CSV table of C-alpha atoms in Angstrom, one decimal:
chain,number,residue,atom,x,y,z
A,1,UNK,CA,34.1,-17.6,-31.5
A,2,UNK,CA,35.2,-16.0,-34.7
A,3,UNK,CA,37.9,-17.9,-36.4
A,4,UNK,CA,40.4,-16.2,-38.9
A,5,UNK,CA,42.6,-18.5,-40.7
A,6,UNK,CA,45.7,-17.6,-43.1
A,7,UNK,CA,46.9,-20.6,-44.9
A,8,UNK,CA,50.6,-20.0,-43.8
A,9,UNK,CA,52.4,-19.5,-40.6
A,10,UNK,CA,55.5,-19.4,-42.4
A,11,UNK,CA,56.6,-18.6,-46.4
A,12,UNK,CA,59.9,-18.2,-48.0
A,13,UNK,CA,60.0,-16.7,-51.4
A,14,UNK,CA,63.0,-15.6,-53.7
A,15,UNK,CA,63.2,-12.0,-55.0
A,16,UNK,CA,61.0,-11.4,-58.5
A,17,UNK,CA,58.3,-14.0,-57.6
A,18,UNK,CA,54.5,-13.6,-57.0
A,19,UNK,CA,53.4,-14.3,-53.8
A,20,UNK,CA,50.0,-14.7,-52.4
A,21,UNK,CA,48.6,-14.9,-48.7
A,22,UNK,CA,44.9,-16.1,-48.3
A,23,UNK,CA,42.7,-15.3,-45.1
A,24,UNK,CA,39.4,-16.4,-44.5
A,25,UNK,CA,37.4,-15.7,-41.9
A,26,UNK,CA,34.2,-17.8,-40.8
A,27,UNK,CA,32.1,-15.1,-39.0
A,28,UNK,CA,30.8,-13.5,-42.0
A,29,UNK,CA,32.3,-10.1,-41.2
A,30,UNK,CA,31.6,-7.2,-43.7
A,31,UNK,CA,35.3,-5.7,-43.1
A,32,UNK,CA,38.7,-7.6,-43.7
A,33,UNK,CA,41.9,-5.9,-43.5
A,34,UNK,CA,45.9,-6.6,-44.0
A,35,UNK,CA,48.6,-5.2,-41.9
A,36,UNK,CA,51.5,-5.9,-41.6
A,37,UNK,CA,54.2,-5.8,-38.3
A,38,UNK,CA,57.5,-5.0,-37.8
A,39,UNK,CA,59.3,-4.7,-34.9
A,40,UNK,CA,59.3,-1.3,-33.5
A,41,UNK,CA,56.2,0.2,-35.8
A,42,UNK,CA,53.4,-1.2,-34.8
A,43,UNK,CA,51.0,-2.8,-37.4
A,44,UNK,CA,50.8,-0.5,-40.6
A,45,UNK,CA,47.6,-1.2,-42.6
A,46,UNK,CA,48.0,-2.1,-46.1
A,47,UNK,CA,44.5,-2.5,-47.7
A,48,UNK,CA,41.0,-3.3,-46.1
A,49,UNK,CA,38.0,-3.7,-47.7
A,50,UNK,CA,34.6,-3.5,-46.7
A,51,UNK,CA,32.5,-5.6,-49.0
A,52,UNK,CA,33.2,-8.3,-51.8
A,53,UNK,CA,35.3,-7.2,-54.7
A,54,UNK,CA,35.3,-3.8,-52.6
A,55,UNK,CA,39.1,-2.3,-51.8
A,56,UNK,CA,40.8,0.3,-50.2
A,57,UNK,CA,44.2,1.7,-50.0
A,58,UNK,CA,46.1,1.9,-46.4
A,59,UNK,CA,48.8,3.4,-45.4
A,60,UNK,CA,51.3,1.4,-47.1
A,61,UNK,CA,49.6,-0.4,-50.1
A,62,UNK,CA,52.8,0.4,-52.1
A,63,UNK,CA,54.2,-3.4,-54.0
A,64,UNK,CA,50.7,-5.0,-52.9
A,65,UNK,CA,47.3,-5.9,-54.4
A,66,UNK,CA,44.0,-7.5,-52.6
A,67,UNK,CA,41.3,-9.6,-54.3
A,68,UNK,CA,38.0,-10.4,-52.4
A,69,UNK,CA,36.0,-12.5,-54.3
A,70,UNK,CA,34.0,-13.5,-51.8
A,71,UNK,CA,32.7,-12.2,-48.9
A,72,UNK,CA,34.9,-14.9,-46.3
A,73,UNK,CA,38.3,-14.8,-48.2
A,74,UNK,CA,40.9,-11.8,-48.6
A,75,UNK,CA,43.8,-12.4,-50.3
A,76,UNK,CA,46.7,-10.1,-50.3
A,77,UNK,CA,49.1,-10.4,-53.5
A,78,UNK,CA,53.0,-9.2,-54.0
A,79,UNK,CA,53.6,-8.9,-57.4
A,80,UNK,CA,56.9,-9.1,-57.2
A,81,UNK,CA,58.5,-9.7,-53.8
A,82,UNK,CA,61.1,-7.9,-52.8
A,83,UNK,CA,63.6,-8.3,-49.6
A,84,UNK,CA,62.1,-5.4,-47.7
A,85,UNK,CA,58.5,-7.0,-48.0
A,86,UNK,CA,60.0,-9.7,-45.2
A,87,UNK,CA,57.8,-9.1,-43.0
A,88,UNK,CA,54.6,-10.3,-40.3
A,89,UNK,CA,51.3,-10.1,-42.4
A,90,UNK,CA,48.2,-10.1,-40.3
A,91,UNK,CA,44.7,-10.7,-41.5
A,92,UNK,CA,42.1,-9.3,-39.6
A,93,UNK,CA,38.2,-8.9,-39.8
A,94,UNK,CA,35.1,-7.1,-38.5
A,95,UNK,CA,31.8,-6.3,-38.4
A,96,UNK,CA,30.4,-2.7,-39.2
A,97,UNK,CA,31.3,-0.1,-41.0
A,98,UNK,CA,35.2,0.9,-40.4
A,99,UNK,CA,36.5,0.0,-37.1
A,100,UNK,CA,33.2,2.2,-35.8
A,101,UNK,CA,33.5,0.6,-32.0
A,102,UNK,CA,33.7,-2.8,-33.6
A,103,UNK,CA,36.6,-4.9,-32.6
A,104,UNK,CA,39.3,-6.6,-35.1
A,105,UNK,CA,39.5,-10.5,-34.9
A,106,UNK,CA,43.1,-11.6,-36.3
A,107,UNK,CA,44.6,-14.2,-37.8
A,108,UNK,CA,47.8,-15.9,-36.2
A,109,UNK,CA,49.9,-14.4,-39.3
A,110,UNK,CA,52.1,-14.9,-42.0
A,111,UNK,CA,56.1,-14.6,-41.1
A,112,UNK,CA,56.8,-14.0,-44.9
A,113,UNK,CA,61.0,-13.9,-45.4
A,114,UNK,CA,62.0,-13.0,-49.0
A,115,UNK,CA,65.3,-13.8,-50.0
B,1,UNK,CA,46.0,13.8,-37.4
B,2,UNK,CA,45.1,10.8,-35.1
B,3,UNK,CA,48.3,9.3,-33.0
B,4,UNK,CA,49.2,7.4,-30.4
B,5,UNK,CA,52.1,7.1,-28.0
B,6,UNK,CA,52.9,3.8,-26.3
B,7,UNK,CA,55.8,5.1,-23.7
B,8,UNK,CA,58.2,2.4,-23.2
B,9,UNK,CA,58.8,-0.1,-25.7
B,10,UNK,CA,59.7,-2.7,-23.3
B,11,UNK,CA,58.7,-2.4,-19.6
B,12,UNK,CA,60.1,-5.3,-17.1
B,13,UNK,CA,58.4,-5.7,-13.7
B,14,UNK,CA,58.7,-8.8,-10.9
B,15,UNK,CA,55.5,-11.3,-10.9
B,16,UNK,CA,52.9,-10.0,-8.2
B,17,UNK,CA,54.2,-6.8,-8.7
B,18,UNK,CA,51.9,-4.0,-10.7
B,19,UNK,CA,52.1,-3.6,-14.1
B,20,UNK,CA,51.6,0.2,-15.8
B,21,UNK,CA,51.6,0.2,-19.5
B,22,UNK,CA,51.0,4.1,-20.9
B,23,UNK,CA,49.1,5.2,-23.8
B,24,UNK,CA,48.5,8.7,-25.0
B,25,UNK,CA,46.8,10.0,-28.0
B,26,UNK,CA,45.7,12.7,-29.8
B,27,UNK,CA,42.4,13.2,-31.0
B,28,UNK,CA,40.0,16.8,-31.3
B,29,UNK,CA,37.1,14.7,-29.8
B,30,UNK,CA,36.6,11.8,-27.9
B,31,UNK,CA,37.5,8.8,-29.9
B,32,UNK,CA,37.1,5.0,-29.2
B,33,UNK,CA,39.9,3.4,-27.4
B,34,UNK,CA,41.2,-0.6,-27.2
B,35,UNK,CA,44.0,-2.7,-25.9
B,36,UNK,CA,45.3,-5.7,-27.4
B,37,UNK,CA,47.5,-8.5,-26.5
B,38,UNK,CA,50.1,-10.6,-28.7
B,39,UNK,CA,50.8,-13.5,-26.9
B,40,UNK,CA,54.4,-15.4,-28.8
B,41,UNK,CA,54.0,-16.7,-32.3
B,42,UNK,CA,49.7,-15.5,-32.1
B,43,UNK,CA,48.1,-12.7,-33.9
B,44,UNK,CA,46.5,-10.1,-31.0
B,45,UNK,CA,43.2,-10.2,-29.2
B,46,UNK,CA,41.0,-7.6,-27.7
B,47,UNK,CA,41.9,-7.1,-24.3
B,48,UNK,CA,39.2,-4.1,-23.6
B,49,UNK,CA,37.8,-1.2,-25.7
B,50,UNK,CA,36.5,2.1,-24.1
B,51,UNK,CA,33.4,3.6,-26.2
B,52,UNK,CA,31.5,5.5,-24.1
B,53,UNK,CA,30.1,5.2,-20.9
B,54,UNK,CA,31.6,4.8,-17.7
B,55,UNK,CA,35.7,5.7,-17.8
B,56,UNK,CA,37.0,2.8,-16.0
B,57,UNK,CA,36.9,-0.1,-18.3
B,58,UNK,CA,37.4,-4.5,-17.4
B,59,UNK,CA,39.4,-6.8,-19.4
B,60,UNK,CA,40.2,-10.0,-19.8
B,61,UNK,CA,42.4,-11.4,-17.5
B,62,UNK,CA,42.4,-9.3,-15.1
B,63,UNK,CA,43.4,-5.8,-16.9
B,64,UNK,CA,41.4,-2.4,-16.8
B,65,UNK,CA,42.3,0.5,-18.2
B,66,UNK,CA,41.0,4.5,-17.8
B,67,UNK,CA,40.0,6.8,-20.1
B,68,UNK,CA,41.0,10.0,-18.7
B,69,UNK,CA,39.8,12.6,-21.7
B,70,UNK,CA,41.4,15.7,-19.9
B,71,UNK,CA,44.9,13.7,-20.0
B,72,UNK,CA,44.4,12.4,-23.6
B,73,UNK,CA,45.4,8.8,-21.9
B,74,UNK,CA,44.2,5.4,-21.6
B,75,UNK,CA,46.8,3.5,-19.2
B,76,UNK,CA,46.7,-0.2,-19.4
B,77,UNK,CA,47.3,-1.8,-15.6
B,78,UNK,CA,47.0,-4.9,-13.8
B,79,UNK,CA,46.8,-5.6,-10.0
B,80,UNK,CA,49.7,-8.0,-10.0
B,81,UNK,CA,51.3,-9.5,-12.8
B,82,UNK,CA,51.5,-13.4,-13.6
B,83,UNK,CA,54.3,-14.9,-15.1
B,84,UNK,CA,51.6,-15.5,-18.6
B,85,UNK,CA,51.0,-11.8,-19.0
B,86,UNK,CA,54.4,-11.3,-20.8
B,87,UNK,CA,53.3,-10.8,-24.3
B,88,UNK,CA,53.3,-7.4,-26.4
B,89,UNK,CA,50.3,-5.2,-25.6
B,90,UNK,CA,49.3,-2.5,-28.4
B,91,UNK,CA,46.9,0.8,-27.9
B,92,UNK,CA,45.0,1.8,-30.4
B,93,UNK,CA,42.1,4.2,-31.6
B,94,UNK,CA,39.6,5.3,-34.0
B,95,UNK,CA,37.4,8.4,-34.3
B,96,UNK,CA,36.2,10.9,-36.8
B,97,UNK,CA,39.7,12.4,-37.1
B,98,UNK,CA,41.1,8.9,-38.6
B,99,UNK,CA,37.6,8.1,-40.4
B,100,UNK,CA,37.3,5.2,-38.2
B,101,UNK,CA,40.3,3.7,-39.1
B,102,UNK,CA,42.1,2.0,-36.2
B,103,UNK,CA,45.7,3.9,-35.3
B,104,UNK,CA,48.3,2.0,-34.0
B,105,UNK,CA,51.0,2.6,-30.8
B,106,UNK,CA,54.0,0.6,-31.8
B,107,UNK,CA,53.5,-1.4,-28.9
B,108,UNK,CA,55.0,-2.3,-25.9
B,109,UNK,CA,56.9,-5.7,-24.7
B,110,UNK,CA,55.7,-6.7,-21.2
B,111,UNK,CA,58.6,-8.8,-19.2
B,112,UNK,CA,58.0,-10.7,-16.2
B,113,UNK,CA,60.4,-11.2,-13.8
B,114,UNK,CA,60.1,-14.2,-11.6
């Protein structure tokens, strides 16, 4: 079974700091994506890439940065957190190019609140 | 554009009874279409995915759904529901139109009534 792991279930950050959310995923999986949830709007993708130190925007990549360094880990960065990033971040991963038949494994999430 | 319609953001029904969840979407050709659960406090899981092939489509635990192209739907339904099916359920698909990009239905709450 595919496993994806993010390193937090829970985070609580103040206003102006830098957070980061790692995911790692143990299939080796050429895609990895964040998304993030909130109630009433689905998941919103904020950046996927498709191959190490490969990025590319989503739909909402607006106060966020990715890294992959390598090809298991994806790590989503706010540079400065703000109260409206409070939020569900899901990590997710697949094989293939772009979601081309291929499912999405997720993580179990990060409940991020920013104070 | 790509978009999908999840009607009902919350649907209740009585355990044994059948449960209905709608998804509609918009797409110029036929794209691929899946079904995912969140179960409380989890991420989500593939439930099914229609690609191509026959219309009628078996999940996991008991769920199917059918890609009717000439409706632009994909209904989610179950036979008779069991008190562990309440969980959110989100449609979602991918095609050319969205360059394979997964869209999103905002999802729909699933309550079981004993």
């Amino acid at each position: 079974d595919v496993k994806v792991t993010q390193s937090s279930r829970y985070l609580v950050k103040r206003t102006g700091e830098k957070v980061f959310l790692e995911c790692v995923q143990d299939m080796d999986h050429e895609n990895m994506f964040w998304y993030r949830q909130d109630p009433g709007l689905g998941l919103r993708l904020i950046y996927f890439s498709y191959d190490v130190k490969m990025k590319e925007k989503g739909d909402i990549p607006e106060g966020y940065s990715v890294s992959r360094e390598k090809k298991e880990r994806f790590s989503l960065i706010l540079e400065s957190a703000s109260t409206n990033q409070t939020s569900m971040y899901l990590c997710a991963s697949s094989l293939g190019t772009g979601a081309l038949g291929s499912p999405l494994h997720f993580g179990n999430g990060t409940r991020l609140t920013v104070t | 554009a790509q978009s999908v319609t999840q009607l009902g953001s919350h649907v209740s029904v009585s355990e044994g009874a059948l449960v209905l969840l709608r998804c509609n979407y918009s797409s110029s050709v036929p794209p691929y279409l899946f079904w995912y659960v969140q179960y409380p406090n989890q991420g989500l899981q593939l439930l099914l995915k229609y690609t191509t092939g026959a219309t009628l489509v078996k999940g996991i635990n008991g769920f199917e759904a059918e890609f009717k192209k000439s409706e632009t739907s994909f209904h989610l339904t179950k036979p008779s529901a069991h008190m562990s099916d309440a969980a959110e359920y989100f449609c979602a698909v991918s095609g050319p139109d969205s360059n394979y990009q997964l869209i999103w239905g905002a999802g729909t709450k699933l309550i079981i009534k004993p």
